[in-house]
Coordinates of C-alpha atoms in Angstrom, one line a residue:
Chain A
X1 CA 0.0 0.0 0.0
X2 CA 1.1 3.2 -1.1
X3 CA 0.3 6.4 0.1
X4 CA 1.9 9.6 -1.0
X5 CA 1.0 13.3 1.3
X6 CA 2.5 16.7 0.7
X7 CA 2.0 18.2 3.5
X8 CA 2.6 22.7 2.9
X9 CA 4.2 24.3 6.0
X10 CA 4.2 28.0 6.4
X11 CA 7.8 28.7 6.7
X12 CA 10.7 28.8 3.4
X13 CA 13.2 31.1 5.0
X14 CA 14.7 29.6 8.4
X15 CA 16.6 26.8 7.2
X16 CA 17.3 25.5 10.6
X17 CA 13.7 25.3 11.5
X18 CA 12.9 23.5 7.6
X19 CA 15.7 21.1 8.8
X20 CA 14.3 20.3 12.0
X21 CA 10.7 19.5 10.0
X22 CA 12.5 17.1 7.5
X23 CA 14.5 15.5 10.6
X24 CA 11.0 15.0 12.6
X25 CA 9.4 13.1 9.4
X26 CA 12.7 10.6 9.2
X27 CA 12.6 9.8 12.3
X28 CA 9.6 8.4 11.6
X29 CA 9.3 4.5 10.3
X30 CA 7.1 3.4 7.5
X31 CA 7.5 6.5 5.2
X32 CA 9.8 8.0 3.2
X33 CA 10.9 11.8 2.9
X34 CA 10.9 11.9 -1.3
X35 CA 11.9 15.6 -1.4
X36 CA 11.4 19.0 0.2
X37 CA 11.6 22.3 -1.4
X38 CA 11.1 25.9 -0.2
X39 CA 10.4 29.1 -1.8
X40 CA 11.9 32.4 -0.2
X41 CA 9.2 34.9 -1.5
X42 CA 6.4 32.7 -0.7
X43 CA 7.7 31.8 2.7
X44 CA 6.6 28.4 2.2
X45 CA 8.0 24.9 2.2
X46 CA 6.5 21.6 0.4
X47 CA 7.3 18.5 1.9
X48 CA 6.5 15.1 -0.6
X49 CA 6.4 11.6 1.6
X50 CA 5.3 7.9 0.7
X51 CA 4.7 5.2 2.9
X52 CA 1.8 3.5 4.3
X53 CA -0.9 4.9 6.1
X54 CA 0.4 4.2 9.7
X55 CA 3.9 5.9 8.5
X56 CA 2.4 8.7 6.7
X57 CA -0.1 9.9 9.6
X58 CA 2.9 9.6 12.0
X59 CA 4.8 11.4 9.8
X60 CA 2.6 14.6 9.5
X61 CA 2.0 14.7 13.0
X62 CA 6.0 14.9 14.2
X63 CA 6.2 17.5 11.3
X64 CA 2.7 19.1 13.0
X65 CA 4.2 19.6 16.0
X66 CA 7.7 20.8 15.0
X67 CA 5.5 23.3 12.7
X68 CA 2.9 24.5 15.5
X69 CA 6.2 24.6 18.2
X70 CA 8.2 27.0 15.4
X71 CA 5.9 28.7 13.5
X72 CA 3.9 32.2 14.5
X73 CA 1.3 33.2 11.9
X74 CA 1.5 36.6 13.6
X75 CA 5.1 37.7 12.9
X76 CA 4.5 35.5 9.1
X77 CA 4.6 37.1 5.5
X78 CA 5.0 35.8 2.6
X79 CA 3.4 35.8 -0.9
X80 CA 1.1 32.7 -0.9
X81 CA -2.3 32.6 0.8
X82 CA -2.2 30.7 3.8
X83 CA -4.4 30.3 6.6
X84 CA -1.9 28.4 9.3
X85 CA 1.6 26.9 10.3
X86 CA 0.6 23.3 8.8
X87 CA -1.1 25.0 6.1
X88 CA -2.6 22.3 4.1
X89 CA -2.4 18.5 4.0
X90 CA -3.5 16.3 1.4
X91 CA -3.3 12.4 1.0
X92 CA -2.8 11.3 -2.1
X93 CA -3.7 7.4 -3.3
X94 CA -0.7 5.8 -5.0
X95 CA -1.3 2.0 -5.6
X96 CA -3.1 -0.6 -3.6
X97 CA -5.3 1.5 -1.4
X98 CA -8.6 3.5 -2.5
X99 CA -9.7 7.1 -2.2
X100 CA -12.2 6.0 0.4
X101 CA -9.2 4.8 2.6
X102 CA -7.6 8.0 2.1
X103 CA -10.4 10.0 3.3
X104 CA -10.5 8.2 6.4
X105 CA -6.5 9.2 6.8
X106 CA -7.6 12.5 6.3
X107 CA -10.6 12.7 9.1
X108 CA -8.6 10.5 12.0
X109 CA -5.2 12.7 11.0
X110 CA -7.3 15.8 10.7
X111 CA -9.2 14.9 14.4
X112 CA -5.6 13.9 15.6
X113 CA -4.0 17.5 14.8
X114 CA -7.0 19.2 16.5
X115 CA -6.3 17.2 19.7
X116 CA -2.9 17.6 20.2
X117 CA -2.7 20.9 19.0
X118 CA -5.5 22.9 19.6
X119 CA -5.9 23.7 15.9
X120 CA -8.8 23.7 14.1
X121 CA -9.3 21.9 11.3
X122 CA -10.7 22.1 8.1
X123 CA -11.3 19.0 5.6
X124 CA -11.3 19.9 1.9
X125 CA -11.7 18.0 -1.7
X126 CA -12.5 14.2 -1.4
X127 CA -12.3 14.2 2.6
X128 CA -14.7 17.5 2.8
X129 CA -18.3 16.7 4.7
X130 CA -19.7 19.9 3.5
X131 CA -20.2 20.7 -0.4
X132 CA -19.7 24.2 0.8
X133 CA -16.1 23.5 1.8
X134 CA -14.4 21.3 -0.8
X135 CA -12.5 23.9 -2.6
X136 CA -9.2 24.6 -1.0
X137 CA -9.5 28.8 -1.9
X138 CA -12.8 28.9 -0.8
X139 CA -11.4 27.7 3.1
X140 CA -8.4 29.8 2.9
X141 CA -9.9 32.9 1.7
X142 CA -9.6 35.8 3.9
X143 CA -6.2 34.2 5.2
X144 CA -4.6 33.9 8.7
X145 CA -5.5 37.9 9.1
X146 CA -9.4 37.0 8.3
X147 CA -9.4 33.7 10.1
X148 CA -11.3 35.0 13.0
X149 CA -14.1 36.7 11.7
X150 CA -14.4 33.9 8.9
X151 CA -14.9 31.1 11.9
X152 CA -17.3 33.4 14.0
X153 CA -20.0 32.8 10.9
X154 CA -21.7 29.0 11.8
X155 CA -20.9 27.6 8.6
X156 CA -17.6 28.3 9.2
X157 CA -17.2 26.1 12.3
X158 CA -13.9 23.7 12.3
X159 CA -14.5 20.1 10.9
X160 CA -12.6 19.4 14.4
X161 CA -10.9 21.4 16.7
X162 CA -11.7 24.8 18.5
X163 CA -14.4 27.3 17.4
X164 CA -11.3 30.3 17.1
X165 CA -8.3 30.1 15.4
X166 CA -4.5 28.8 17.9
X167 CA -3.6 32.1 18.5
X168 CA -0.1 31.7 16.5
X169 CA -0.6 28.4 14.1
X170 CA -4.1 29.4 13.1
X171 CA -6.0 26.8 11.6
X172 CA -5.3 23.7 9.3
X173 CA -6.8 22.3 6.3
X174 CA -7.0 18.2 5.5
X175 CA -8.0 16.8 2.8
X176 CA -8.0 13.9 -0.1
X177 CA -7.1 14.3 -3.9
X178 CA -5.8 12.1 -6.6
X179 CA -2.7 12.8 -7.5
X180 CA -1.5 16.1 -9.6
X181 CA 0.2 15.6 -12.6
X182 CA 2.3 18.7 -14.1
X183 CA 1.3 18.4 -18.0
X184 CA 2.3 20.6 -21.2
X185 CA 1.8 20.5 -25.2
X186 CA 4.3 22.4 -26.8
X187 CA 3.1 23.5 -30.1
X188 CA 5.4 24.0 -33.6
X189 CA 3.7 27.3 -33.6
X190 CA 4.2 31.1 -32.1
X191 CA 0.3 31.5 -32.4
X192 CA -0.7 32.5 -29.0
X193 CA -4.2 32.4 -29.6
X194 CA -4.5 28.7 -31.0
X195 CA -2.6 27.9 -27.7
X196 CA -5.5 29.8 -25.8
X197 CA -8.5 28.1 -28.1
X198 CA -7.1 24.9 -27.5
X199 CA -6.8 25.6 -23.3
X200 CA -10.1 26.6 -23.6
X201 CA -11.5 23.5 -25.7
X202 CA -10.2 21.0 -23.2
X203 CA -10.7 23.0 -19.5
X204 CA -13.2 21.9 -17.3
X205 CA -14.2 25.1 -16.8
X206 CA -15.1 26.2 -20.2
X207 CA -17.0 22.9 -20.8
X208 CA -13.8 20.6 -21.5
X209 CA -12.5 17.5 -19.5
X210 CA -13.7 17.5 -15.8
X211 CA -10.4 17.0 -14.4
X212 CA -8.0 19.3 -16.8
X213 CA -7.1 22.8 -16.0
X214 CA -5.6 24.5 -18.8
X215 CA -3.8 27.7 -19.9
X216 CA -1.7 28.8 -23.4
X217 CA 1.4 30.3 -22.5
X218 CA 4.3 31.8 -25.0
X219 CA 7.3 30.4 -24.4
X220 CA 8.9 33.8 -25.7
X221 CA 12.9 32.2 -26.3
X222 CA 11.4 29.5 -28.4
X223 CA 9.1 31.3 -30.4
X224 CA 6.4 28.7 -29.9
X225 CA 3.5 28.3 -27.6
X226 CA 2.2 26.1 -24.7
X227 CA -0.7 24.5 -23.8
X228 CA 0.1 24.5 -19.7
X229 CA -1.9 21.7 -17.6
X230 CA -2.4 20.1 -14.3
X231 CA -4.3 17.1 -14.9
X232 CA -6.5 16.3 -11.4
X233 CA -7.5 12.5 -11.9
X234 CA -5.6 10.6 -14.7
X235 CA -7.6 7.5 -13.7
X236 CA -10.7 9.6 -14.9
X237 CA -9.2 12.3 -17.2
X238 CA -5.6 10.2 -18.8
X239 CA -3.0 11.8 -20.0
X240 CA -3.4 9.7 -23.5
X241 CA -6.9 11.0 -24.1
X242 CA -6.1 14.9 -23.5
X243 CA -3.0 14.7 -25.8
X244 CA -4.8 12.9 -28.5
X245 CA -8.1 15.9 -28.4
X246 CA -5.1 18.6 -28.2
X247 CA -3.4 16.9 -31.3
X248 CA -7.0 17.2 -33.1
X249 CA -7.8 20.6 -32.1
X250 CA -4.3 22.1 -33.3
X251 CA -4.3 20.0 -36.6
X252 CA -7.9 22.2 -37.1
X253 CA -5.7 24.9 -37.4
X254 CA -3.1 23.6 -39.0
X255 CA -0.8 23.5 -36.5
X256 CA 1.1 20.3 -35.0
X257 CA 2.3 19.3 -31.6
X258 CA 6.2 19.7 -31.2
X259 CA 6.2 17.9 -27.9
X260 CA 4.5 17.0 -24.5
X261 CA 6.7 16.8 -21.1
X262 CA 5.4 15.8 -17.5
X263 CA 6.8 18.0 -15.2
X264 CA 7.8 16.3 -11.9
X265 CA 7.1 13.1 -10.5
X266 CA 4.0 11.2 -12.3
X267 CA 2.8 7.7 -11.0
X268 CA 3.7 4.7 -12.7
X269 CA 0.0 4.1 -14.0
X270 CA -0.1 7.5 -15.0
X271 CA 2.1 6.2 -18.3
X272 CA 1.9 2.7 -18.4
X273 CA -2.1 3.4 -19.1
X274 CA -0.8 5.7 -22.3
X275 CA 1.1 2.5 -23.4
X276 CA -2.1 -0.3 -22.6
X277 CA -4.3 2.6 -24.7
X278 CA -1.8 2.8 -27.7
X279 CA -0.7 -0.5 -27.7
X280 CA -4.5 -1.9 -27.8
X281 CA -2.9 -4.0 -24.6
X282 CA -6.1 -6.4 -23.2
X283 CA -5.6 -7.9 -19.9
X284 CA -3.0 -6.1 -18.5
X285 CA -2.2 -5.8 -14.8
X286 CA -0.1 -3.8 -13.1
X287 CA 1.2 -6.7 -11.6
X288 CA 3.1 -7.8 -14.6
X289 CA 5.6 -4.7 -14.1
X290 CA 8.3 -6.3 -12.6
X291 CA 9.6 -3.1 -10.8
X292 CA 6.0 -3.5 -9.1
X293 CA 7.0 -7.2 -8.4
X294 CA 9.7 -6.2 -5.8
X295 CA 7.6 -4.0 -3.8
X296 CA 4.9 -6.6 -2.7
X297 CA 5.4 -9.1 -0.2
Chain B
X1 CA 20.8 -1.6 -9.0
X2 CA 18.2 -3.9 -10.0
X3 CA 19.6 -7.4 -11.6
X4 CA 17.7 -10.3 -12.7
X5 CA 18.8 -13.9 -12.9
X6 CA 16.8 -16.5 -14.3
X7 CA 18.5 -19.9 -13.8
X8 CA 16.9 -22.9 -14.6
X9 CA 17.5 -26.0 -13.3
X10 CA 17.3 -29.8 -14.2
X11 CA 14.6 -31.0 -11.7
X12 CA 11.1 -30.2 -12.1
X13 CA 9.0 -33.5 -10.3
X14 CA 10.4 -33.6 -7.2
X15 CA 8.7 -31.4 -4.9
X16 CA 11.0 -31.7 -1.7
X17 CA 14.3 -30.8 -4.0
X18 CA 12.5 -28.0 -5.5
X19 CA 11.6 -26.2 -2.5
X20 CA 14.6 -26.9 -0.8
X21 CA 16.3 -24.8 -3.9
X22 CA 13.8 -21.9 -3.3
X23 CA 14.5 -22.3 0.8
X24 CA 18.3 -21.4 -0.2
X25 CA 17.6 -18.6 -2.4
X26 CA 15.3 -17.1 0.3
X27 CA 18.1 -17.5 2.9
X28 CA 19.8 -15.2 1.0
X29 CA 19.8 -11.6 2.2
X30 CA 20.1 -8.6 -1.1
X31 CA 18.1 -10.7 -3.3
X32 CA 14.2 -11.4 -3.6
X33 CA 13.1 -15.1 -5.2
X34 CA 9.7 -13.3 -7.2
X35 CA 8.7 -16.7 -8.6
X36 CA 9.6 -20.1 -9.5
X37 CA 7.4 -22.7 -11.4
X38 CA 8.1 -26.4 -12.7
X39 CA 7.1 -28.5 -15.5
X40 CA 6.7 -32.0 -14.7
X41 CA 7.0 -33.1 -18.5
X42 CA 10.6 -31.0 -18.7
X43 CA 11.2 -32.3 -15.5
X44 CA 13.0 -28.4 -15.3
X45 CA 12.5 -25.8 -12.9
X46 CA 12.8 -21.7 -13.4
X47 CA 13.4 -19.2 -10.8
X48 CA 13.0 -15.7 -11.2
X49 CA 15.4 -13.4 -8.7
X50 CA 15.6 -9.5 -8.3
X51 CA 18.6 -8.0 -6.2
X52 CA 22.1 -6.2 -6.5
X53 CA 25.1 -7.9 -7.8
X54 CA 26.3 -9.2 -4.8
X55 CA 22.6 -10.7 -3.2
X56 CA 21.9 -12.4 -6.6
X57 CA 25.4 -13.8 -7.0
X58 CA 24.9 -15.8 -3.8
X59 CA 21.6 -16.5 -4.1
X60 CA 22.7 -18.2 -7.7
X61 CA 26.1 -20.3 -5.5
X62 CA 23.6 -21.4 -2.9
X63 CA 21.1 -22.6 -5.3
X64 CA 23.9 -24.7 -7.1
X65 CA 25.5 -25.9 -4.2
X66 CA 21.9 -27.8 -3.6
X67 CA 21.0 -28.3 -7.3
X68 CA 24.9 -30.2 -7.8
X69 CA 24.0 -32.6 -4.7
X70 CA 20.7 -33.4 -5.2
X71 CA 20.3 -34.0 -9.0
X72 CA 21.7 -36.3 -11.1
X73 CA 21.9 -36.3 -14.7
X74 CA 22.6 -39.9 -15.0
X75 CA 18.9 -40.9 -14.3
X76 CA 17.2 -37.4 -15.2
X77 CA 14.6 -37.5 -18.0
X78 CA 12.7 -34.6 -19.3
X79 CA 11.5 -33.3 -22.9
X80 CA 13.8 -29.7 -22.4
X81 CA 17.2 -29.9 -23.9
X82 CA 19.4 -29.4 -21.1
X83 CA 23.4 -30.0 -19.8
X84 CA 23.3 -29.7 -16.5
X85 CA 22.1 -29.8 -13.4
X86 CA 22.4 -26.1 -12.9
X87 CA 21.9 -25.9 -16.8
X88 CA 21.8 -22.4 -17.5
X89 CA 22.2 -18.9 -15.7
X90 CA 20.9 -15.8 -17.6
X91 CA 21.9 -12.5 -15.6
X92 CA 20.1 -9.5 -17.1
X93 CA 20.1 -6.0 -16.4
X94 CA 17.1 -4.0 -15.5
X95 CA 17.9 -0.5 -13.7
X96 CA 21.2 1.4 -12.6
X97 CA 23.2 -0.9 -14.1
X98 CA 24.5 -1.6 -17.8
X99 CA 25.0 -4.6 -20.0
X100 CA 29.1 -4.6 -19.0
X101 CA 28.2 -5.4 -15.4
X102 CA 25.8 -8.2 -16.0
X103 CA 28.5 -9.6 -18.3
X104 CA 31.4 -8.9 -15.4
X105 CA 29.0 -10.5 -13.0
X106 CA 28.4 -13.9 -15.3
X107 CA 32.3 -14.2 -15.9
X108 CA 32.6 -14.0 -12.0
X109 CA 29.8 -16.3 -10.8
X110 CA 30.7 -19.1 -13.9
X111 CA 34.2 -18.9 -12.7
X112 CA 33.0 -19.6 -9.0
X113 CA 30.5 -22.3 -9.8
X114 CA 33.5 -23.6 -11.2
X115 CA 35.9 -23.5 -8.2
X116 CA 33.5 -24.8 -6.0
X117 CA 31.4 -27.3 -7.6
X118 CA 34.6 -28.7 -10.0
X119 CA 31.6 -28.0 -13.0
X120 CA 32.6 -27.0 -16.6
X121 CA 31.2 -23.5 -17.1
X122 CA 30.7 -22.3 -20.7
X123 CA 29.4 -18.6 -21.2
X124 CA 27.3 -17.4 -23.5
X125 CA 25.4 -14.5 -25.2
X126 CA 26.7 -11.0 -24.0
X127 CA 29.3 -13.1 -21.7
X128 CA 30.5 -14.8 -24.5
X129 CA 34.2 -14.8 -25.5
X130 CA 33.8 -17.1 -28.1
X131 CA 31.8 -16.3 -31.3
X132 CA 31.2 -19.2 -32.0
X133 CA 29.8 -20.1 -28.8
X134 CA 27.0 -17.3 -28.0
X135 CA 24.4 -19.5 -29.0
X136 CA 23.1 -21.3 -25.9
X137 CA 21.3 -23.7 -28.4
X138 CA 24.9 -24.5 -29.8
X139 CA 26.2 -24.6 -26.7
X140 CA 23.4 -27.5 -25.3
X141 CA 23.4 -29.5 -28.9
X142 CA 24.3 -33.2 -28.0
X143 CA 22.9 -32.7 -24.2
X144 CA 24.2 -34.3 -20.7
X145 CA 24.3 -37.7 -22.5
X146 CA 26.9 -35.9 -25.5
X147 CA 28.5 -34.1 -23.5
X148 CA 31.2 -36.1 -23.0
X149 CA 32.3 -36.8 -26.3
X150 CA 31.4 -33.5 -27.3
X151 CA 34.4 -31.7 -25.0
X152 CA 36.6 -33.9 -26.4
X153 CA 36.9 -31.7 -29.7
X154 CA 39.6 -28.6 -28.4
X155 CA 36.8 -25.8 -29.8
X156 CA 34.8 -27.1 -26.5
X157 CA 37.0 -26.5 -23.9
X158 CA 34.9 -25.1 -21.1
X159 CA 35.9 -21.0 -20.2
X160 CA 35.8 -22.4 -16.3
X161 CA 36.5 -25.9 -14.7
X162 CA 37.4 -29.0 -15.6
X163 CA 37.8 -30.4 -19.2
X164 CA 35.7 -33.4 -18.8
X165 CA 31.6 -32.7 -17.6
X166 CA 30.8 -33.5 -13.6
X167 CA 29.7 -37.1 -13.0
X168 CA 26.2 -36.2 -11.8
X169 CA 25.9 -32.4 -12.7
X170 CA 27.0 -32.3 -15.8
X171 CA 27.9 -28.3 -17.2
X172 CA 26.6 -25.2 -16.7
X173 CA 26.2 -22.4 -19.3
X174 CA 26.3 -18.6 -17.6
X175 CA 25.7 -15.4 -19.4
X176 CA 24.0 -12.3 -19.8
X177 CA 21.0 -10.7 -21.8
X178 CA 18.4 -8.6 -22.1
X179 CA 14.9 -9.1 -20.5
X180 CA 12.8 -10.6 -23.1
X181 CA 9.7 -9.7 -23.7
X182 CA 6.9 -12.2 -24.7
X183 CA 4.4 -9.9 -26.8
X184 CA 1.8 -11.1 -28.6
X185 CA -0.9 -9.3 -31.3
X186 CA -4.5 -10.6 -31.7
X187 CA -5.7 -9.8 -35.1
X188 CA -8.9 -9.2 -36.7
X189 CA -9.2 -12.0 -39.1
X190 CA -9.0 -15.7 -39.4
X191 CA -6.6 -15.7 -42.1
X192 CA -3.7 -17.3 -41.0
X193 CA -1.5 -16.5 -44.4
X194 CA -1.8 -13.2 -43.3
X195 CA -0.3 -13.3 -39.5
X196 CA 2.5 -16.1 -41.4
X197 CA 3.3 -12.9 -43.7
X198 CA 3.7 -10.3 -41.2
X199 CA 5.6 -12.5 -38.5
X200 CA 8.1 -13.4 -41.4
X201 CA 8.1 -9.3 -42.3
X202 CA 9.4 -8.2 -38.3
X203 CA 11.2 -11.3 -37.3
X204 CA 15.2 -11.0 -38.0
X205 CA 15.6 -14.3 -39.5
X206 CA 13.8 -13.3 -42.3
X207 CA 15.0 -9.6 -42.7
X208 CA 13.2 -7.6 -40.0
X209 CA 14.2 -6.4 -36.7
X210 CA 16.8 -7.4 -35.2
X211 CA 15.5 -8.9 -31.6
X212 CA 12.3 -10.2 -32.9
X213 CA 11.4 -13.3 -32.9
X214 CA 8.1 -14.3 -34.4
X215 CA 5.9 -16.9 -35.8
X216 CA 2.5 -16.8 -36.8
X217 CA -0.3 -19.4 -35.1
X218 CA -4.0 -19.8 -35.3
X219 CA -6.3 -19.2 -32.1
X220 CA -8.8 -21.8 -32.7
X221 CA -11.6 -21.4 -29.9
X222 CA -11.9 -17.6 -30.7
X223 CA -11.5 -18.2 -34.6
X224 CA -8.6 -15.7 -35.0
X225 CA -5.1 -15.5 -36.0
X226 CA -2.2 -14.6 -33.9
X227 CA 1.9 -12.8 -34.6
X228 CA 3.3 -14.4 -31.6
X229 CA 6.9 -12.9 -30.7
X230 CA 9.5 -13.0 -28.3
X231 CA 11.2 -9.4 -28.2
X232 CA 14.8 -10.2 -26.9
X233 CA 16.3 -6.4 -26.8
X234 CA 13.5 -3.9 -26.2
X235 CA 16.0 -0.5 -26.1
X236 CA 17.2 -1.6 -29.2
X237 CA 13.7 -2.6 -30.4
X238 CA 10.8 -1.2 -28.7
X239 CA 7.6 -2.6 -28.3
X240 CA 6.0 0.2 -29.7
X241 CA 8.0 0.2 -33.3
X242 CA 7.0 -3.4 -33.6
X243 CA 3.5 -2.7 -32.9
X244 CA 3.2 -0.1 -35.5
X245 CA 5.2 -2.0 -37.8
X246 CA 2.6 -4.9 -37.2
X247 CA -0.2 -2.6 -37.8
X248 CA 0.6 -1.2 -40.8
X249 CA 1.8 -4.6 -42.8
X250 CA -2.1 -5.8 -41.5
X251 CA -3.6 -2.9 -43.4
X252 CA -2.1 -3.6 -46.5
X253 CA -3.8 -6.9 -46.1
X254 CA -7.1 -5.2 -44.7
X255 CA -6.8 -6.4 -41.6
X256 CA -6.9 -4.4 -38.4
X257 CA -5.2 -5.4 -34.5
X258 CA -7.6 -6.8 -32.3
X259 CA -5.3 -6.2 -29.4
X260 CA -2.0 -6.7 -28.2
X261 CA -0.8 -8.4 -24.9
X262 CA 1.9 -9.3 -23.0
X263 CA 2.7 -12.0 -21.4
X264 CA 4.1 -12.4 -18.1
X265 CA 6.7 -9.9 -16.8
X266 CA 7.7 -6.5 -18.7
X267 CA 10.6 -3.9 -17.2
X268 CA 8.9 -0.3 -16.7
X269 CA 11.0 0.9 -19.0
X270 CA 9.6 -1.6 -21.6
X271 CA 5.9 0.5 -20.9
X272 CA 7.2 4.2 -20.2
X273 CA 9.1 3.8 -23.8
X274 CA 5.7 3.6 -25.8
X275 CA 4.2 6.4 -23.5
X276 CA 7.4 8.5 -24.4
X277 CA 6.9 7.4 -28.1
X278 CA 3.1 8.7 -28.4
X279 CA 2.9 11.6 -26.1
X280 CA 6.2 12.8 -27.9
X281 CA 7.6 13.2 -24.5
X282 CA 10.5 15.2 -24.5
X283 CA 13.4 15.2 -21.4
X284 CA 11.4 12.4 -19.8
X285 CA 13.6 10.6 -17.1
X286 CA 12.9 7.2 -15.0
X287 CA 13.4 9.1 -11.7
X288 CA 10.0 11.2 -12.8
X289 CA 8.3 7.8 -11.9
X290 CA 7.0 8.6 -8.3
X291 CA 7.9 4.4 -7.7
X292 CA 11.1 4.5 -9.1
X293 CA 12.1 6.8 -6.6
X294 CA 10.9 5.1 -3.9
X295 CA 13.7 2.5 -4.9
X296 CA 16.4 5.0 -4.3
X297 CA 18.4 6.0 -1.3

């Protein structure tokens, strides 16, 4: 089982106290730190671990309490919204465990946090119990600064937790997602506005793919264009199907694709579902992948 | 470093022998035993082993150390070709590490089975230092019961050991090679002519590809025709060039793919190729596969 969680800590400048978060979550057994990576200007640090679900929730409550310990909201700037010192924590299903058992992660670690820490907490996306409150910007809106006056409204009570914000780690939000995968189409054109069209033609939010967001970008030192992506469910949404319908729209304009590259990490399925599509493959199984093979008892 | 070994050996009935084999692989510690299996009728046995150089190079001593006391070529029967007891030891790369260091490997561990077990060792394939001797089938022509007479001739002087075969066990070929692929596609007609034609068009033997081999069969209960192949270097060529090569020598017949499968193991790399290949990934790299880098320290 295979669980990944990026948990988003409100602190990027104080390297000792960013070292002492990634030394809480290796002294933890089960999981494994994959990378960590701060931004100065946002004042912000990203923390990417794997392991199984006992690992992982053990993991983001040793970093939870290094975080609530170090961190003052209070004294805090930077440019990205936050609402707290453990700013947001989602569980992410890998392979051999469902979204359903992530969600539970999410409500015992998100109950957990509350407990120890006096925070309250919010549940978001998959792990949300209140259609109201599933969108991550909608919870943080208003910010650590807001927080107070937000949670003094009814429908703003805490998922878990107390009614007002921990005076310096303000308030956390926990949730479930599928997995993000970094996406672009880089087309053999310097037509902006085909790179737009075809954003729009594929977005969810202009009546495309449900789980595509989508922007055309210039890439000015090429001379070509971009068709920038994060792709929310590739079980639902795969990669193979929005390159194909971004392949189709350009060629109505005469225009080809130069390119496609993931950026960052991308699970395993993610591609070898691009090859089962193109390859006609019938009755494959993960299982067959021998790398899989060595990771199963 | 990920390296597979594949030995097969001479005894495939008797259960106790067999899983006393598997017991001494599993006692082993840098090396995991993902399957073994046994044909009565080629009274043979493979296993399948994952692990670094050194795990897998004693995991391959203590299975012959068993294999030369137990079995005994003198009374063996079987319908598989074989020379040995250990009869042969494929070592084959599959990440961090190239085709030199499987080969370096084989040379080492022939040599030891050698010393120890006072077997003739003949390597093969990639550890071959003998052109004429890099065809295992050359190599086993004549079997245990030729053998004899067979070393006699100066051009089959063993790389390793003694000049004259073991008593009981025989000799044992060693050598590296790529993973090999068994790939199969289903096609949309009965006509067997037609999978006969396009086997003989990818298969080298006949002109095409050099690692395919391929034959053409009929799949009686679903009244459909069948390329059958065996892809024995998929860097050099990938599943996805053979597919499309299959594809379009079916049109020019009329005939479309029904599906393709594979059958049994398959590398990641083997998958993530033909999702590079389609989605005209560009800068792609292994250590973008979120379980790839799980692997890694």
């Amino acid at each position: 089982m295979l669980i990944e969680c990026v948990p988003n800590v409100s602190e990027g400048r104080r390297a000792e106290i960013i070292e002492a978060m990634a030394v809480a979550i290796r002294g933890v057994t089960g999981v494994r730190l994959l990378d960590h990576s701060s931004d100065a200007s946002h004042n912000r640090s990203v923390f990417t671990l794997v392991g199984h679900a006992e690992g992982v929730r053990n993991a983001v409550l040793a970093l939870a309490e290094r975080a609530v310990a170090d961190i003052d909201l209070r004294t805090h700037r930077g440019e990205h919204p936050r609402l707290g010192a453990v700013d947001v924590v989602p569980f992410v299903p890998i392979e051999g465990v469902t979204m359903m058992e992530c969600v539970e992660l999410a409500r015992q670690v998100g109950a957990e946090i509350a407990r120890r820490f006096n925070v309250p907490v919010f549940l978001y996306e998959e792990a949300s119990v209140n259609p109201a409150r599933k969108n991550l910007e909608d919870i943080r809106r208003g910010e650590f600064e807001g927080l107070a006056a937000k949670m003094r409204a009814p429908e703003w009570a805490p998922d878990f937790g107390p009614a007002t914000p921990h005076p310096s780690a303000g308030a956390t939000v926990v949730g479930a997602r599928m997995p993000l995968i970094a996406y672009n189409i880089n087309l053999a054109t310097d037509r902006l506005d085909v790179a737009k069209k075809i954003a729009a033609a594929i977005r969810q939010s202009s009546g495309g793919f449900r789980f595509v967001k989508a922007a055309g970008f210039r890439l000015e030192s090429r001379g070509i264009v971009q068709v920038s992506m994060n792709l929310t469910n590739y079980e639902k949404t795969p990669i193979f199907r929005v390159f194909e319908t971004v392949k189709r729209e350009a060629a109505r304009y005469g225009v080809a694709i130069l390119e496609s590259e993931i950026v960052g990490l991308v699970p395993s399925a993610g591609l070898t579902g691009a090859a089962e599509f193109y390859l006609q493959l019938e009755g494959f199984n993960a299982d067959q992948v021998l790398e899989n093979k060595l990771r199963q008892d």
